[in-house]
């Protein structure tokens, strides 16, 4: 009994026993990792301590194995295909299973796999390789005349306070791009009926004259209908655009200009024509009244009001040189005085000959006196051609909706008697 008792072995502690089914690893010992040892897990009658694998050790083991297998597959694929490939060159893990060092992706080729020229270093939170998408960095342009600047001006309510209009104005780049992709010959910048503020012309001038916005240079039609500008604001807008236009054409492709229902008067029209059809400085009359072939209703074309000359400089290059349609509809303030200023401008001596195919002045408050002035323009136009003076000729003038009857217009056009011009002289 004593022998039997002495032969009984004490039960081994459960914390030092692990079976093969628990999947600790192979029977051969692994390399030591930070002091952790892995021994054979077979049960034996000989009692010896077995150090158990911690979860962190297993994670490190699996991570290194994945790195080796992935690197081997990529090397093999690179040699077979002969093309450049990315491979994960190094990965090490710490005690908590997370990456301690930096993993590096290298661009490898068939000839020089180990010494790739492009190396991208990343911080990795996992041991598995990560896919990278390389794109060139793009920085938004800053400063006046950029789209970021335009969005900022709209957000500051410097252009309009209307919510719907602000949404339209912020979408200008997208609308222009869509139109350009659909038809490059018809790109319209529609700024009509935006209920613009007094500061809007100062902002618009820098937008339209910006050298940074290629979308603006695509524009073939500009609409400003329904926006009321002061003479100071509109004059500053035209002056700024004209100054830039002297060195680089502003809106070089613009053919249609719509200024309908903008509460324009004859002073406004005078200032607009001053920049659209610049007159030679040497040809400005020194005396108000003149009887030469350039005069309409006893006066030749002169400089506009001071509001349209903020810098006191006259343009030499026409603003919008490709203009074919000028629409001034629904501006009853223009009236006969505005029509007379327009005809005077056409007969003045310009830097070059211009042809305006369509001039629309429907519902502009023109009566039979304006019709007589049109007749005078038609009579003096051949004289200007004989003098070899560069003038502006228009092929069609639209006068729908003006306050006169057809018979009075015909009578005014055929009346040879002199008429009193005192009521129409500005």
Short mmCIF file of C-alpha atoms in Angstrom, two decimals:
data_model
loop_
_atom_site.label_atom_id
_atom_site.label_comp_id
_atom_site.label_asym_id
_atom_site.label_seq_id
_atom_site.Cartn_x
_atom_site.Cartn_y
_atom_site.Cartn_z
CA UNK A 1 0.00 0.00 0.00
CA UNK A 2 2.81 2.31 0.82
CA UNK A 3 4.43 1.54 -2.50
CA UNK A 4 1.24 2.05 -4.36
CA UNK A 5 0.76 5.32 -2.63
CA UNK A 6 4.28 6.35 -3.42
CA UNK A 7 3.78 5.44 -7.09
CA UNK A 8 0.76 7.73 -7.47
CA UNK A 9 1.64 10.96 -9.19
CA UNK A 10 0.23 14.27 -8.25
CA UNK A 11 -2.27 15.62 -10.77
CA UNK A 12 -0.72 18.16 -13.10
CA UNK A 13 -2.05 21.67 -13.13
CA UNK A 14 -4.56 22.36 -15.88
CA UNK A 15 -3.03 25.70 -16.77
CA UNK A 16 0.10 24.00 -18.16
CA UNK A 17 -1.75 21.50 -20.38
CA UNK A 18 -2.79 22.25 -23.99
CA UNK A 19 -3.87 19.66 -26.49
CA UNK A 20 -3.26 19.45 -30.23
CA UNK A 21 -6.90 20.23 -30.89
CA UNK A 22 -6.45 23.71 -29.49
CA UNK A 23 -4.36 24.61 -32.51
CA UNK A 24 -1.36 26.10 -30.78
CA UNK A 25 0.93 25.41 -33.72
CA UNK A 26 3.25 22.80 -35.18
CA UNK A 27 5.17 20.32 -33.05
CA UNK A 28 8.53 21.89 -33.83
CA UNK A 29 9.44 24.94 -31.79
CA UNK A 30 9.03 28.37 -33.39
CA UNK A 31 11.50 31.17 -33.13
CA UNK A 32 11.35 33.20 -29.96
CA UNK A 33 9.29 36.35 -30.22
CA UNK A 34 9.88 38.81 -27.40
CA UNK A 35 10.64 36.06 -24.91
CA UNK A 36 7.63 33.84 -25.82
CA UNK A 37 8.47 30.21 -26.47
CA UNK A 38 6.35 27.60 -28.22
CA UNK A 39 7.06 23.94 -27.40
CA UNK A 40 5.64 20.62 -28.41
CA UNK A 41 2.11 20.11 -27.23
CA UNK A 42 2.10 16.33 -27.16
CA UNK A 43 1.09 14.80 -23.85
CA UNK A 44 3.90 13.04 -22.07
CA UNK A 45 4.39 11.22 -18.81
CA UNK A 46 7.40 13.37 -18.19
CA UNK A 47 6.36 16.53 -16.48
CA UNK A 48 7.89 19.65 -17.95
CA UNK A 49 6.60 23.21 -18.03
CA UNK A 50 4.89 24.38 -21.18
CA UNK A 51 4.53 28.11 -21.73
CA UNK A 52 1.17 28.91 -23.24
CA UNK A 53 0.78 31.18 -26.28
CA UNK A 54 -0.89 34.44 -25.50
CA UNK A 55 -3.48 35.96 -27.88
CA UNK A 56 -0.99 38.72 -28.73
CA UNK A 57 1.62 36.13 -29.73
CA UNK A 58 -0.85 34.40 -32.04
CA UNK A 59 -1.74 37.71 -33.66
CA UNK A 60 1.92 38.49 -34.25
CA UNK A 61 2.47 35.06 -35.70
CA UNK A 62 -0.44 35.30 -38.11
CA UNK A 63 0.55 38.84 -39.13
CA UNK A 64 4.11 37.85 -40.02
CA UNK A 65 2.93 34.80 -41.91
CA UNK A 66 0.49 36.91 -43.96
CA UNK A 67 3.25 39.41 -44.76
CA UNK A 68 5.58 36.66 -45.97
CA UNK A 69 2.92 35.00 -48.13
CA UNK A 70 1.76 38.28 -49.65
CA UNK A 71 5.32 39.41 -50.43
CA UNK A 72 6.09 36.04 -52.02
CA UNK A 73 2.97 36.14 -54.22
CA UNK A 74 3.75 39.67 -55.42
CA UNK A 75 7.36 38.79 -56.26
CA UNK A 76 6.18 35.78 -58.20
CA UNK A 77 3.53 37.76 -60.10
CA UNK A 78 6.07 40.48 -60.94
CA UNK A 79 8.51 37.99 -62.41
CA UNK A 80 5.82 36.29 -64.49
CA UNK A 81 4.17 39.41 -65.90
CA UNK A 82 7.31 41.52 -66.31
CA UNK A 83 5.27 44.60 -65.36
CA UNK A 84 5.66 47.05 -62.53
CA UNK A 85 3.91 46.01 -59.35
CA UNK A 86 3.60 47.23 -55.81
CA UNK A 87 4.70 44.96 -52.99
CA UNK A 88 4.81 45.28 -49.24
CA UNK A 89 8.48 45.19 -48.30
CA UNK A 90 8.40 45.10 -44.51
CA UNK A 91 5.95 44.67 -41.70
CA UNK A 92 6.63 44.21 -38.01
CA UNK A 93 4.16 43.99 -35.17
CA UNK A 94 4.36 44.72 -31.49
CA UNK A 95 3.18 42.93 -28.43
CA UNK A 96 -0.41 44.09 -28.76
CA UNK A 97 -0.82 42.81 -32.30
CA UNK A 98 -0.66 46.29 -33.87
CA UNK A 99 1.98 47.68 -36.16
CA UNK A 100 4.95 49.32 -34.49
CA UNK A 101 7.06 50.16 -37.52
CA UNK A 102 6.14 51.62 -40.87
CA UNK A 103 5.14 49.44 -43.73
CA UNK A 104 6.59 50.45 -47.10
CA UNK A 105 5.18 49.89 -50.57
CA UNK A 106 7.80 49.81 -53.30
CA UNK A 107 7.38 49.94 -57.05
CA UNK A 108 9.14 46.85 -58.37
CA UNK A 109 9.97 45.84 -61.92
CA UNK A 110 11.29 42.63 -63.41
CA UNK A 111 14.87 43.90 -63.57
CA UNK A 112 15.14 45.98 -60.42
CA UNK A 113 12.61 44.70 -57.94
CA UNK A 114 14.41 45.51 -54.71
CA UNK A 115 15.57 49.00 -55.70
CA UNK A 116 12.36 50.64 -56.83
CA UNK A 117 12.54 54.34 -57.57
CA UNK A 118 9.13 55.19 -56.13
CA UNK A 119 8.60 54.47 -52.44
CA UNK A 120 5.43 55.36 -50.57
CA UNK A 121 5.58 55.19 -46.79
CA UNK A 122 2.37 54.86 -44.79
CA UNK A 123 1.38 54.27 -41.21
CA UNK A 124 -0.49 51.01 -40.97
CA UNK A 125 -2.92 49.93 -38.27
CA UNK A 126 -3.04 46.38 -39.57
CA UNK A 127 -0.57 43.85 -40.87
CA UNK A 128 -2.33 43.29 -44.21
CA UNK A 129 -1.18 45.27 -47.29
CA UNK A 130 -3.21 48.36 -48.13
CA UNK A 131 -4.19 49.59 -51.58
CA UNK A 132 -3.21 53.15 -52.42
CA UNK A 133 -4.74 55.45 -55.00
CA UNK A 134 -2.23 58.04 -56.15
CA UNK A 135 -3.64 61.32 -57.47
CA UNK A 136 -1.95 64.63 -58.18
CA UNK A 137 -2.73 67.23 -55.57
CA UNK A 138 -5.12 69.96 -56.69
CA UNK A 139 -5.31 73.30 -54.94
CA UNK A 140 -8.17 75.70 -55.46
CA UNK A 141 -7.12 79.05 -56.84
CA UNK A 142 -7.27 81.88 -54.39
CA UNK A 143 -7.73 85.60 -54.88
CA UNK A 144 -10.01 87.92 -56.81
CA UNK A 145 -11.53 86.58 -59.98
CA UNK A 146 -11.54 82.90 -59.01
CA UNK A 147 -14.54 80.68 -58.45
CA UNK A 148 -13.77 80.42 -54.73
CA UNK A 149 -13.78 84.19 -54.55
CA UNK A 150 -17.08 84.31 -56.48
CA UNK A 151 -18.75 81.85 -54.08
CA UNK A 152 -17.55 83.95 -51.18
CA UNK A 153 -19.03 87.14 -52.67
CA UNK A 154 -22.37 85.41 -53.22
CA UNK A 155 -22.39 84.07 -49.66
CA UNK A 156 -21.68 87.56 -48.33
CA UNK A 157 -24.85 88.79 -50.11
CA UNK A 158 -22.83 91.30 -52.15
CA UNK A 159 -24.50 90.21 -55.38
CA UNK A 160 -28.06 89.41 -54.33
CA UNK A 161 -30.05 88.56 -51.22
CA UNK A 162 -32.54 86.36 -53.02
CA UNK A 163 -32.06 82.71 -52.03
CA UNK A 164 -33.04 81.19 -55.38
CA UNK A 165 -30.85 83.65 -57.24
CA UNK A 166 -27.86 82.80 -55.04
CA UNK A 167 -28.32 79.14 -55.87
CA UNK A 168 -28.32 79.98 -59.59
CA UNK A 169 -25.25 82.16 -59.30
CA UNK A 170 -23.28 79.51 -57.42
CA UNK A 171 -24.08 76.99 -60.14
CA UNK A 172 -22.65 79.13 -62.96
CA UNK A 173 -19.53 76.96 -63.58
CA UNK A 174 -21.60 73.78 -63.92
CA UNK A 175 -24.14 75.39 -66.23
CA UNK A 176 -21.47 76.82 -68.49
CA UNK A 177 -19.63 73.50 -68.64
CA UNK A 178 -22.79 71.57 -69.54
CA UNK A 179 -23.64 74.02 -72.32
CA UNK A 180 -20.10 73.94 -73.66
CA UNK A 181 -20.10 70.14 -73.76
CA UNK A 182 -23.45 70.13 -75.57
CA UNK A 183 -22.73 72.92 -78.09
CA UNK A 184 -19.62 75.07 -78.04
CA UNK A 185 -21.24 77.68 -80.29
CA UNK A 186 -24.06 78.48 -77.83
CA UNK A 187 -22.96 79.12 -74.26
CA UNK A 188 -25.23 81.56 -72.43
CA UNK A 189 -24.42 83.24 -69.14
CA UNK A 190 -27.85 84.04 -67.75
CA UNK A 191 -27.74 86.60 -64.93
CA UNK A 192 -31.24 87.91 -65.57
CA UNK A 193 -33.75 88.71 -62.83
CA UNK A 194 -31.41 88.08 -59.93
CA UNK A 195 -32.57 91.14 -57.95
CA UNK A 196 -28.99 92.35 -57.70
CA UNK A 197 -27.69 94.69 -55.04
CA UNK A 198 -26.00 98.05 -55.59
CA UNK A 199 -22.62 96.39 -55.08
CA UNK A 200 -23.29 93.72 -57.73
CA UNK A 201 -21.76 95.59 -60.73
CA UNK A 202 -18.44 95.95 -58.92
CA UNK A 203 -18.35 92.18 -58.31
CA UNK A 204 -19.54 91.25 -61.80
CA UNK A 205 -16.85 93.36 -63.44
CA UNK A 206 -14.09 91.35 -61.76
CA UNK A 207 -15.85 88.08 -62.57
CA UNK A 208 -16.36 88.82 -66.28
CA UNK A 209 -12.86 90.28 -66.70
CA UNK A 210 -11.11 87.51 -64.77
CA UNK A 211 -8.15 85.93 -66.59
CA UNK A 212 -8.38 82.76 -64.47
CA UNK A 213 -11.83 81.47 -65.45
CA UNK A 214 -11.77 79.65 -68.76
CA UNK A 215 -15.52 78.99 -68.49
CA UNK A 216 -16.25 82.72 -68.76
CA UNK A 217 -14.31 82.94 -72.01
CA UNK A 218 -16.66 80.37 -73.55
CA UNK A 219 -19.67 82.67 -73.20
CA UNK A 220 -21.39 83.64 -76.46
CA UNK A 221 -24.48 85.30 -74.93
CA UNK A 222 -24.83 87.46 -71.82
CA UNK A 223 -28.17 88.28 -70.18
CA UNK A 224 -28.54 91.01 -67.57
CA UNK A 225 -32.29 91.49 -68.00
CA UNK A 226 -34.31 92.79 -65.08
CA UNK A 227 -31.37 94.01 -62.96
CA UNK A 228 -31.28 97.70 -62.04
CA UNK A 229 -27.81 99.23 -61.83
CA UNK A 230 -26.91 102.75 -60.81
CA UNK A 231 -24.93 104.88 -63.24
CA UNK A 232 -21.92 104.79 -60.92
CA UNK A 233 -22.03 101.01 -60.58
CA UNK A 234 -22.66 100.32 -64.26
CA UNK A 235 -19.99 102.85 -65.27
CA UNK A 236 -17.41 101.27 -62.98
CA UNK A 237 -18.28 97.82 -64.32
CA UNK A 238 -17.79 98.88 -67.94
CA UNK A 239 -14.59 100.79 -67.15
CA UNK A 240 -12.96 97.85 -65.34
CA UNK A 241 -13.86 95.42 -68.12
CA UNK A 242 -12.62 97.86 -70.76
CA UNK A 243 -9.30 98.37 -68.96
CA UNK A 244 -8.65 94.62 -68.92
CA UNK A 245 -9.89 94.41 -72.50
CA UNK A 246 -7.03 96.67 -73.66
CA UNK A 247 -4.50 93.91 -72.91
CA UNK A 248 -6.65 90.76 -73.11
CA UNK A 249 -10.04 90.55 -74.79
CA UNK A 250 -12.92 90.26 -72.33
CA UNK A 251 -15.54 87.76 -73.52
CA UNK A 252 -13.98 87.46 -76.99
CA UNK A 253 -16.74 85.13 -78.25
CA UNK A 254 -19.71 87.19 -77.03
CA UNK A 255 -22.19 87.75 -79.87
CA UNK A 256 -25.49 88.46 -78.10
CA UNK A 257 -25.89 91.09 -75.39
CA UNK A 258 -29.29 91.42 -73.68
CA UNK A 259 -29.92 94.52 -71.56
CA UNK A 260 -33.71 94.34 -71.49
CA UNK A 261 -35.83 95.93 -68.76
CA UNK A 262 -32.89 97.43 -66.86
CA UNK A 263 -34.40 100.89 -66.35
CA UNK A 264 -31.86 102.43 -68.72
CA UNK A 265 -32.13 106.05 -69.85
CA UNK A 266 -30.31 108.03 -72.54
CA UNK A 267 -27.34 108.69 -70.21
CA UNK A 268 -26.97 104.96 -69.54
CA UNK A 269 -27.15 104.15 -73.24
CA UNK A 270 -24.57 106.84 -73.99
CA UNK A 271 -22.14 105.24 -71.54
CA UNK A 272 -22.75 101.72 -72.88
CA UNK A 273 -22.15 102.80 -76.49
CA UNK A 274 -18.98 104.62 -75.44
CA UNK A 275 -17.39 101.24 -74.58
CA UNK A 276 -19.06 99.01 -77.17
CA UNK A 277 -18.11 101.26 -80.10
CA UNK A 278 -15.13 103.42 -79.04
CA UNK A 279 -14.69 106.69 -80.93
CA UNK A 280 -11.35 108.11 -82.01
CA UNK A 281 -10.26 110.74 -79.48
CA UNK A 282 -9.16 113.14 -82.20
CA UNK A 283 -12.66 113.17 -83.67
CA UNK A 284 -14.51 114.40 -80.59
CA UNK A 285 -16.08 117.79 -81.37
CA UNK A 286 -14.62 120.74 -79.51
CA UNK A 287 -17.89 122.60 -79.85
CA UNK A 288 -21.23 121.13 -78.85
CA UNK A 289 -23.16 121.88 -82.02
CA UNK A 290 -21.83 121.02 -85.46
CA UNK A 291 -23.26 120.77 -88.94
CA UNK A 292 -20.93 118.16 -90.41
CA UNK A 293 -21.89 114.70 -91.56
CA UNK A 294 -21.36 113.24 -88.09
CA UNK A 295 -24.19 115.19 -86.47
CA UNK A 296 -27.68 113.94 -85.71
CA UNK A 297 -30.27 116.50 -84.63
CA UNK A 298 -27.59 119.18 -84.76
CA UNK A 299 -25.05 117.55 -82.44
CA UNK A 300 -22.26 115.02 -82.82
CA UNK A 301 -21.38 112.21 -80.45
CA UNK A 302 -19.44 113.30 -77.37
CA UNK A 303 -18.14 111.83 -74.15
CA UNK A 304 -20.59 110.23 -71.71
CA UNK A 305 -21.49 111.55 -68.24
CA UNK A 306 -18.83 111.56 -65.55
CA UNK A 307 -20.32 108.47 -63.92
CA UNK A 308 -19.23 106.43 -66.94
CA UNK A 309 -15.70 107.85 -66.85
CA UNK A 310 -14.53 106.99 -63.32
CA UNK A 311 -10.88 106.91 -64.40
CA UNK A 312 -11.24 109.58 -67.10
CA UNK A 313 -9.80 107.33 -69.81
CA UNK A 314 -11.29 106.57 -73.21
CA UNK A 315 -11.14 103.04 -74.62
CA UNK A 316 -9.38 102.22 -77.87
CA UNK A 317 -10.44 98.58 -78.28
CA UNK A 318 -14.11 97.71 -78.56
CA UNK A 319 -15.68 95.78 -75.73
CA UNK A 320 -17.24 92.59 -77.17
CA UNK A 321 -15.78 92.88 -80.71
CA UNK A 322 -17.84 89.90 -81.97
CA UNK A 323 -21.19 91.51 -81.07
CA UNK A 324 -24.00 90.80 -83.56
CA UNK A 325 -27.17 91.39 -81.48
CA UNK A 326 -27.76 94.29 -79.08
CA UNK A 327 -31.13 94.05 -77.34
CA UNK A 328 -32.40 97.07 -75.38
CA UNK A 329 -36.09 96.16 -75.15
CA UNK A 330 -38.45 97.42 -72.44
CA UNK A 331 -36.40 100.45 -71.43
CA UNK A 332 -38.86 103.31 -71.95
CA UNK A 333 -36.41 105.73 -70.35
CA UNK A 334 -34.23 105.56 -73.46
CA UNK A 335 -36.79 107.38 -75.60
CA UNK A 336 -35.90 109.65 -78.50
CA UNK A 337 -32.86 111.08 -76.72
CA UNK A 338 -31.33 107.64 -76.33
CA UNK A 339 -32.00 106.77 -79.97
CA UNK A 340 -30.37 110.04 -81.08
CA UNK A 341 -27.25 109.31 -78.99
CA UNK A 342 -27.08 105.87 -80.56
CA UNK A 343 -27.30 107.24 -84.12
CA UNK A 344 -24.68 109.88 -83.33
CA UNK A 345 -22.37 107.16 -82.09
CA UNK A 346 -22.88 105.17 -85.29
CA UNK A 347 -21.93 108.16 -87.47
CA UNK A 348 -18.86 109.14 -85.42
CA UNK A 349 -15.34 108.25 -86.54
CA UNK A 350 -14.26 104.99 -84.96
CA UNK A 351 -10.99 103.11 -84.87
CA UNK A 352 -12.41 100.49 -87.22
CA UNK A 353 -15.52 99.85 -89.26
CA UNK A 354 -18.17 97.81 -87.45
CA UNK A 355 -21.38 96.11 -88.55
CA UNK A 356 -24.19 95.46 -86.06
CA UNK A 357 -26.66 93.07 -87.72
CA UNK A 358 -29.53 93.48 -85.23
CA UNK A 359 -30.47 96.37 -82.92
CA UNK A 360 -33.65 95.71 -80.93
CA UNK A 361 -35.22 98.80 -79.32
CA UNK A 362 -38.75 97.52 -78.89
CA UNK A 363 -40.88 99.33 -76.29
CA UNK A 364 -38.28 102.03 -75.64
CA UNK A 365 -40.55 105.08 -75.80
CA UNK A 366 -39.64 106.16 -79.33
CA UNK A 367 -42.13 108.21 -81.36
CA UNK A 368 -42.20 109.86 -84.80
CA UNK A 369 -39.35 112.23 -83.85
CA UNK A 370 -37.11 109.21 -83.45
CA UNK A 371 -38.21 107.98 -86.86
CA UNK A 372 -37.06 111.28 -88.40
CA UNK A 373 -33.66 110.84 -86.77
CA UNK A 374 -33.40 107.37 -88.27
CA UNK A 375 -34.06 108.91 -91.67
CA UNK A 376 -31.30 111.48 -91.09
CA UNK A 377 -28.89 108.69 -90.20
CA UNK A 378 -29.74 106.84 -93.41
CA UNK A 379 -29.14 110.00 -95.46
CA UNK A 380 -25.76 110.80 -93.90
CA UNK A 381 -24.42 107.28 -93.92
CA UNK A 382 -23.35 107.41 -97.63
CA UNK A 383 -21.50 110.68 -96.95
CA UNK A 384 -19.49 109.01 -94.21
CA UNK A 385 -18.63 106.18 -96.58
CA UNK A 386 -17.46 108.67 -99.22
CA UNK A 387 -15.23 110.35 -96.66
CA UNK A 388 -13.74 106.93 -95.95
CA UNK A 389 -14.52 107.25 -92.27
CA UNK A 390 -14.88 104.05 -90.20
CA UNK A 391 -18.47 104.08 -88.94
CA UNK A 392 -20.96 101.63 -87.47
CA UNK A 393 -23.72 100.36 -89.72
CA UNK A 394 -26.74 98.40 -88.58
CA UNK A 395 -28.64 96.06 -90.83
CA UNK A 396 -31.89 95.89 -88.88
CA UNK A 397 -33.51 98.10 -86.23
CA UNK A 398 -36.47 96.56 -84.40
CA UNK A 399 -38.98 99.12 -83.05
CA UNK A 400 -41.96 97.01 -81.99
CA UNK A 401 -44.24 98.45 -79.31
CA UNK A 402 -43.13 102.08 -79.48
CA UNK A 403 -45.64 104.93 -79.11
CA UNK A 404 -46.44 105.91 -82.67
CA UNK A 405 -48.81 104.81 -85.41
CA UNK A 406 -47.71 103.49 -88.75
CA UNK A 407 -49.07 106.46 -90.74
CA UNK A 408 -47.21 108.98 -88.55
CA UNK A 409 -43.98 107.07 -89.00
CA UNK A 410 -44.41 107.08 -92.78
CA UNK A 411 -45.22 110.80 -92.74
CA UNK A 412 -42.15 111.56 -90.66
CA UNK A 413 -39.98 109.49 -92.96
CA UNK A 414 -41.26 111.27 -96.12
CA UNK A 415 -41.55 114.81 -94.74
CA UNK A 416 -39.00 117.06 -96.45
CA UNK A 417 -39.77 120.14 -94.41
CA UNK A 418 -37.32 121.11 -91.65
CA UNK A 419 -38.37 120.14 -88.14
CA UNK A 420 -37.70 121.61 -84.76
CA UNK A 421 -34.87 119.77 -82.97
CA UNK A 422 -34.98 121.76 -79.75
CA UNK A 423 -37.17 119.17 -78.06
CA UNK A 424 -34.80 116.30 -78.83
CA UNK A 425 -31.39 117.85 -78.24
CA UNK A 426 -29.89 116.63 -74.99
#
